[in-house]
mmCIF file of C-alpha atoms in Angstrom:
data_model
loop_
_atom_site.group_PDB
_atom_site.id
_atom_site.type_symbol
_atom_site.label_atom_id
_atom_site.label_comp_id
_atom_site.label_asym_id
_atom_site.label_seq_id
_atom_site.Cartn_x
_atom_site.Cartn_y
_atom_site.Cartn_z
ATOM 1 C CA LEU A 995 -143.594 53.057 163.813
ATOM 2 C CA ALA A 996 -145.877 49.980 163.837
ATOM 3 C CA VAL A 997 -144.123 48.622 160.660
ATOM 4 C CA LEU A 998 -140.864 49.319 162.178
ATOM 5 C CA ALA A 999 -141.697 47.349 165.315
ATOM 6 C CA VAL A 1000 -143.070 44.553 163.144
ATOM 7 C CA VAL A 1001 -139.863 44.332 161.123
ATOM 8 C CA VAL A 1002 -137.556 44.624 164.251
ATOM 9 C CA LEU A 1003 -139.459 41.652 165.630
ATOM 10 C CA LEU A 1004 -139.310 39.593 162.377
ATOM 11 C CA LEU A 1005 -135.557 40.153 162.355
ATOM 12 C CA MET A 1006 -135.212 39.007 166.056
ATOM 13 C CA ARG A 1007 -137.163 36.027 165.290
ATOM 14 C CA LYS A 1008 -134.855 35.275 162.296
ATOM 15 C CA GLY A 1009 -131.767 35.832 164.459
ATOM 16 C CA TRP A 1010 -132.971 33.476 167.104
ATOM 17 C CA ARG A 1011 -133.748 30.609 164.484
ATOM 18 C CA GLY A 1012 -130.232 31.138 163.070
ATOM 19 C CA ARG A 1013 -128.740 30.803 166.501
ATOM 20 C CA ALA A 1014 -130.767 27.631 167.031
ATOM 21 C CA GLU A 1015 -129.536 26.167 163.809
ATOM 22 C CA ARG A 1016 -125.791 26.935 164.684
ATOM 23 C CA SER A 1017 -126.043 25.766 168.358
ATOM 24 C CA ALA A 1018 -127.757 22.398 167.022
ATOM 25 C CA VAL A 1019 -124.903 21.726 164.842
ATOM 26 C CA LEU A 1020 -122.523 22.615 167.733
ATOM 27 C CA VAL A 1021 -124.133 20.436 170.439
ATOM 28 C CA GLY A 1022 -125.913 17.475 168.381
ATOM 29 C CA ASP A 1023 -128.647 15.778 169.939
ATOM 30 C CA LEU A 1024 -129.874 15.731 173.681
ATOM 31 C CA PRO A 1025 -129.280 12.619 175.764
ATOM 32 C CA VAL A 1026 -132.375 10.657 176.536
ATOM 33 C CA ALA A 1027 -133.237 9.828 180.303
ATOM 34 C CA PRO A 1028 -133.411 6.254 181.118
ATOM 35 C CA ALA A 1029 -136.926 4.458 181.073
ATOM 36 C CA ASP A 1030 -136.340 3.657 184.763
ATOM 37 C CA PRO A 1031 -134.087 6.261 186.246
ATOM 38 C CA GLY A 1032 -133.823 4.736 189.709
ATOM 39 C CA THR A 1033 -134.510 6.189 193.309
ATOM 40 C CA PRO A 1034 -133.326 9.796 193.366
ATOM 41 C CA LEU A 1035 -130.021 10.429 195.480
ATOM 42 C CA HIS A 1036 -131.277 13.949 195.864
ATOM 43 C CA GLY A 1037 -134.166 15.962 195.160
ATOM 44 C CA PRO A 1038 -136.766 16.902 193.823
ATOM 45 C CA VAL A 1039 -135.232 20.434 194.021
ATOM 46 C CA GLU A 1040 -137.715 23.269 192.802
ATOM 47 C CA ALA A 1041 -135.935 25.815 190.561
ATOM 48 C CA THR A 1042 -136.010 27.974 187.713
ATOM 49 C CA TYR A 1043 -134.116 26.528 184.697
ATOM 50 C CA VAL A 1044 -132.165 29.511 183.305
ATOM 51 C CA SER A 1045 -130.325 28.553 180.371
ATOM 52 C CA THR A 1046 -127.381 26.511 178.876
ATOM 53 C CA THR A 1047 -124.174 28.283 177.508
ATOM 54 C CA VAL A 1048 -121.102 27.281 175.949
ATOM 55 C CA ALA A 1049 -118.665 26.384 178.680
ATOM 56 C CA GLY A 1050 -116.385 29.581 179.448
ATOM 57 C CA SER A 1051 -118.724 32.010 177.796
ATOM 58 C CA TRP A 1052 -121.745 32.797 180.089
ATOM 59 C CA LEU A 1053 -123.377 35.008 177.488
ATOM 60 C CA ASP A 1054 -123.238 32.471 174.568
ATOM 61 C CA ARG A 1055 -126.611 30.898 175.049
ATOM 62 C CA VAL A 1056 -127.213 27.506 173.323
ATOM 63 C CA VAL A 1057 -130.895 27.641 172.160
ATOM 64 C CA ALA A 1058 -131.334 24.372 170.243
ATOM 65 C CA HIS A 1059 -133.683 21.730 171.896
ATOM 66 C CA ASP A 1060 -135.370 24.416 173.871
ATOM 67 C CA LEU A 1061 -132.207 24.804 176.013
ATOM 68 C CA GLY A 1062 -132.621 28.805 175.657
ATOM 69 C CA SER A 1063 -136.063 28.546 177.197
ATOM 70 C CA ARG A 1064 -136.343 29.759 180.601
ATOM 71 C CA SER A 1065 -138.837 27.775 182.544
ATOM 72 C CA PRO A 1066 -139.873 26.343 186.041
ATOM 73 C CA ALA A 1067 -138.235 23.052 186.892
ATOM 74 C CA GLN A 1068 -137.559 20.275 189.205
ATOM 75 C CA VAL A 1069 -133.915 18.962 189.586
ATOM 76 C CA LEU A 1070 -133.377 15.265 190.452
ATOM 77 C CA VAL A 1071 -129.969 13.824 190.985
ATOM 78 C CA LEU A 1072 -130.248 10.071 189.985
ATOM 79 C CA PRO A 1073 -127.683 7.362 189.967
ATOM 80 C CA SER A 1074 -127.551 7.600 186.228
ATOM 81 C CA GLY A 1075 -127.266 11.548 186.023
ATOM 82 C CA VAL A 1076 -129.284 14.674 186.564
ATOM 83 C CA LEU A 1077 -132.508 15.235 185.177
ATOM 84 C CA LEU A 1078 -134.148 18.660 184.795
ATOM 85 C CA GLN A 1079 -137.943 18.243 184.611
ATOM 86 C CA ARG A 1080 -139.159 21.376 182.931
ATOM 87 C CA THR A 1081 -142.548 22.923 182.797
ATOM 88 C CA GLY A 1082 -143.551 24.072 179.259
ATOM 89 C CA ALA A 1083 -140.226 23.022 177.621
ATOM 90 C CA ALA A 1084 -138.176 19.644 177.019
ATOM 91 C CA ASP A 1085 -136.666 17.975 179.938
ATOM 92 C CA VAL A 1086 -133.022 18.135 180.020
ATOM 93 C CA PHE A 1087 -130.940 14.971 181.297
ATOM 94 C CA VAL A 1088 -127.243 15.044 181.782
ATOM 95 C CA PRO A 1089 -125.755 11.619 182.144
ATOM 96 C CA ALA A 1090 -123.550 11.024 185.120
ATOM 97 C CA ALA A 1091 -120.553 10.136 182.615
ATOM 98 C CA ASP A 1092 -120.966 13.595 180.824
ATOM 99 C CA LEU A 1093 -120.779 15.620 184.112
ATOM 100 C CA LEU A 1094 -117.565 17.628 184.569
ATOM 101 C CA GLY A 1095 -118.436 19.739 187.624
ATOM 102 C CA ALA A 1096 -120.855 21.645 189.474
ATOM 103 C CA GLY A 1097 -120.645 25.033 191.298
ATOM 104 C CA LEU A 1098 -122.312 28.143 192.226
ATOM 105 C CA ALA A 1099 -122.085 31.401 190.168
ATOM 106 C CA PRO A 1100 -123.605 35.043 190.243
ATOM 107 C CA ALA A 1101 -124.857 34.900 186.455
ATOM 108 C CA ILE A 1102 -125.467 33.049 183.373
ATOM 109 C CA ALA A 1103 -127.108 34.015 180.199
ATOM 110 C CA GLY A 1104 -130.756 35.256 181.118
ATOM 111 C CA LYS A 1105 -130.130 35.833 184.794
ATOM 112 C CA VAL A 1106 -127.888 37.769 187.023
ATOM 113 C CA VAL A 1107 -128.423 37.173 190.734
ATOM 114 C CA GLY A 1108 -125.135 38.220 192.295
ATOM 115 C CA GLY A 1109 -123.271 36.342 195.006
ATOM 116 C CA GLU A 1110 -123.419 32.638 194.450
ATOM 117 C CA GLY A 1111 -127.164 32.305 193.703
ATOM 118 C CA LEU A 1112 -127.103 30.131 190.589
ATOM 119 C CA VAL A 1113 -126.038 26.349 190.529
ATOM 120 C CA VAL A 1114 -124.207 25.684 187.255
ATOM 121 C CA LEU A 1115 -123.586 22.258 185.863
ATOM 122 C CA HIS A 1116 -120.602 21.952 183.738
ATOM 123 C CA TRP A 1117 -121.113 19.040 181.265
ATOM 124 C CA ARG A 1118 -120.307 17.698 177.797
ATOM 125 C CA LEU A 1119 -122.969 17.749 175.410
ATOM 126 C CA GLY A 1120 -121.845 15.936 172.200
ATOM 127 C CA SER A 1121 -118.341 17.349 171.547
ATOM 128 C CA GLN A 1122 -119.041 20.673 173.174
ATOM 129 C CA GLU A 1123 -118.601 21.482 176.834
ATOM 130 C CA VAL A 1124 -121.576 23.356 178.158
ATOM 131 C CA GLU A 1125 -122.882 24.907 181.269
ATOM 132 C CA THR A 1126 -126.584 24.792 182.508
ATOM 133 C CA GLY A 1127 -127.748 27.327 185.194
ATOM 134 C CA VAL A 1128 -130.611 26.601 187.510
ATOM 135 C CA LEU A 1129 -131.864 28.920 190.228
ATOM 136 C CA PRO A 1130 -133.288 26.902 193.105
ATOM 137 C CA ARG A 1131 -136.084 28.482 194.930
ATOM 138 C CA HIS A 1132 -134.764 27.794 198.500
ATOM 139 C CA ARG A 1133 -131.396 29.084 199.318
ATOM 140 C CA ALA A 1134 -130.369 25.863 201.366
ATOM 141 C CA ASP A 1135 -130.880 23.761 198.224
ATOM 142 C CA ARG A 1136 -127.878 25.531 196.319
ATOM 143 C CA PRO A 1137 -124.950 24.080 198.155
ATOM 144 C CA ALA A 1138 -126.836 20.677 198.754
ATOM 145 C CA LEU A 1139 -127.519 20.458 195.046
ATOM 146 C CA VAL A 1140 -123.779 21.067 194.174
ATOM 147 C CA GLU A 1141 -122.719 18.585 196.791
ATOM 148 C CA ALA A 1142 -124.940 15.810 195.308
ATOM 149 C CA VAL A 1143 -123.915 16.354 191.881
ATOM 150 C CA THR A 1144 -120.303 16.476 192.874
ATOM 151 C CA HIS A 1145 -120.853 13.235 194.839
ATOM 152 C CA LEU A 1146 -122.247 11.722 191.705
ATOM 153 C CA ILE A 1147 -119.328 12.928 189.591
ATOM 154 C CA THR A 1148 -116.926 11.398 192.087
ATOM 155 C CA ALA A 1149 -118.721 8.025 192.411
ATOM 156 C CA THR A 1150 -118.877 7.819 188.671
ATOM 157 C CA SER A 1151 -115.332 8.457 187.997
ATOM 158 C CA ALA A 1152 -114.023 6.285 190.799
ATOM 159 C CA PRO A 1153 -112.530 2.747 189.539
ATOM 160 C CA ASP A 1154 -114.644 -0.181 189.932
ATOM 161 C CA PRO A 1155 -113.143 -2.076 192.967
ATOM 162 C CA THR A 1156 -114.317 -5.288 191.453
ATOM 163 C CA SER A 1157 -112.833 -4.969 188.160
ATOM 164 C CA HIS A 1158 -109.412 -4.252 189.995
ATOM 165 C CA ALA A 1159 -109.869 -7.726 191.778
ATOM 166 C CA THR A 1160 -110.585 -9.517 188.606
ATOM 167 C CA GLU A 1161 -107.345 -8.264 187.022
ATOM 168 C CA GLU A 1162 -105.299 -9.473 189.942
ATOM 169 C CA ARG A 1163 -106.763 -12.972 189.755
ATOM 170 C CA THR A 1164 -105.607 -13.275 185.879
#
């Protein structure tokens, strides 16, 4: 039985490494946070980083770049994007231009909480749309975090009023 258990563990490890290689090809490199991220618009929010999955497939976990590793985190909404500062794993930075949406969900790969307990960020990583789930420690932080990210998306996608004024002058 001990040999069988070791064989099963080795096969599981091989499968995890294969998934990491496939997902690394799928998503490419992680964006790097700016050296001076600016003053946070919201946060830090104490949370647990749960996982990142392929958008629309809440069980298809992306494991490249430590994105499959659950860890304690602090979430900061910055003018340049959302920064997930993780303990024991690489930080995740989501540039504001790559954010597609934010909402509440009952589950993502690695965690089912029921109701609307998870905050899910929908974003573009390379050419792939992904969803990243975090579980804020305090219930009141959930809608506030979604609102802050939604506001950042709206502010980022809004046309620059100065560029319109320049076009009118020419």
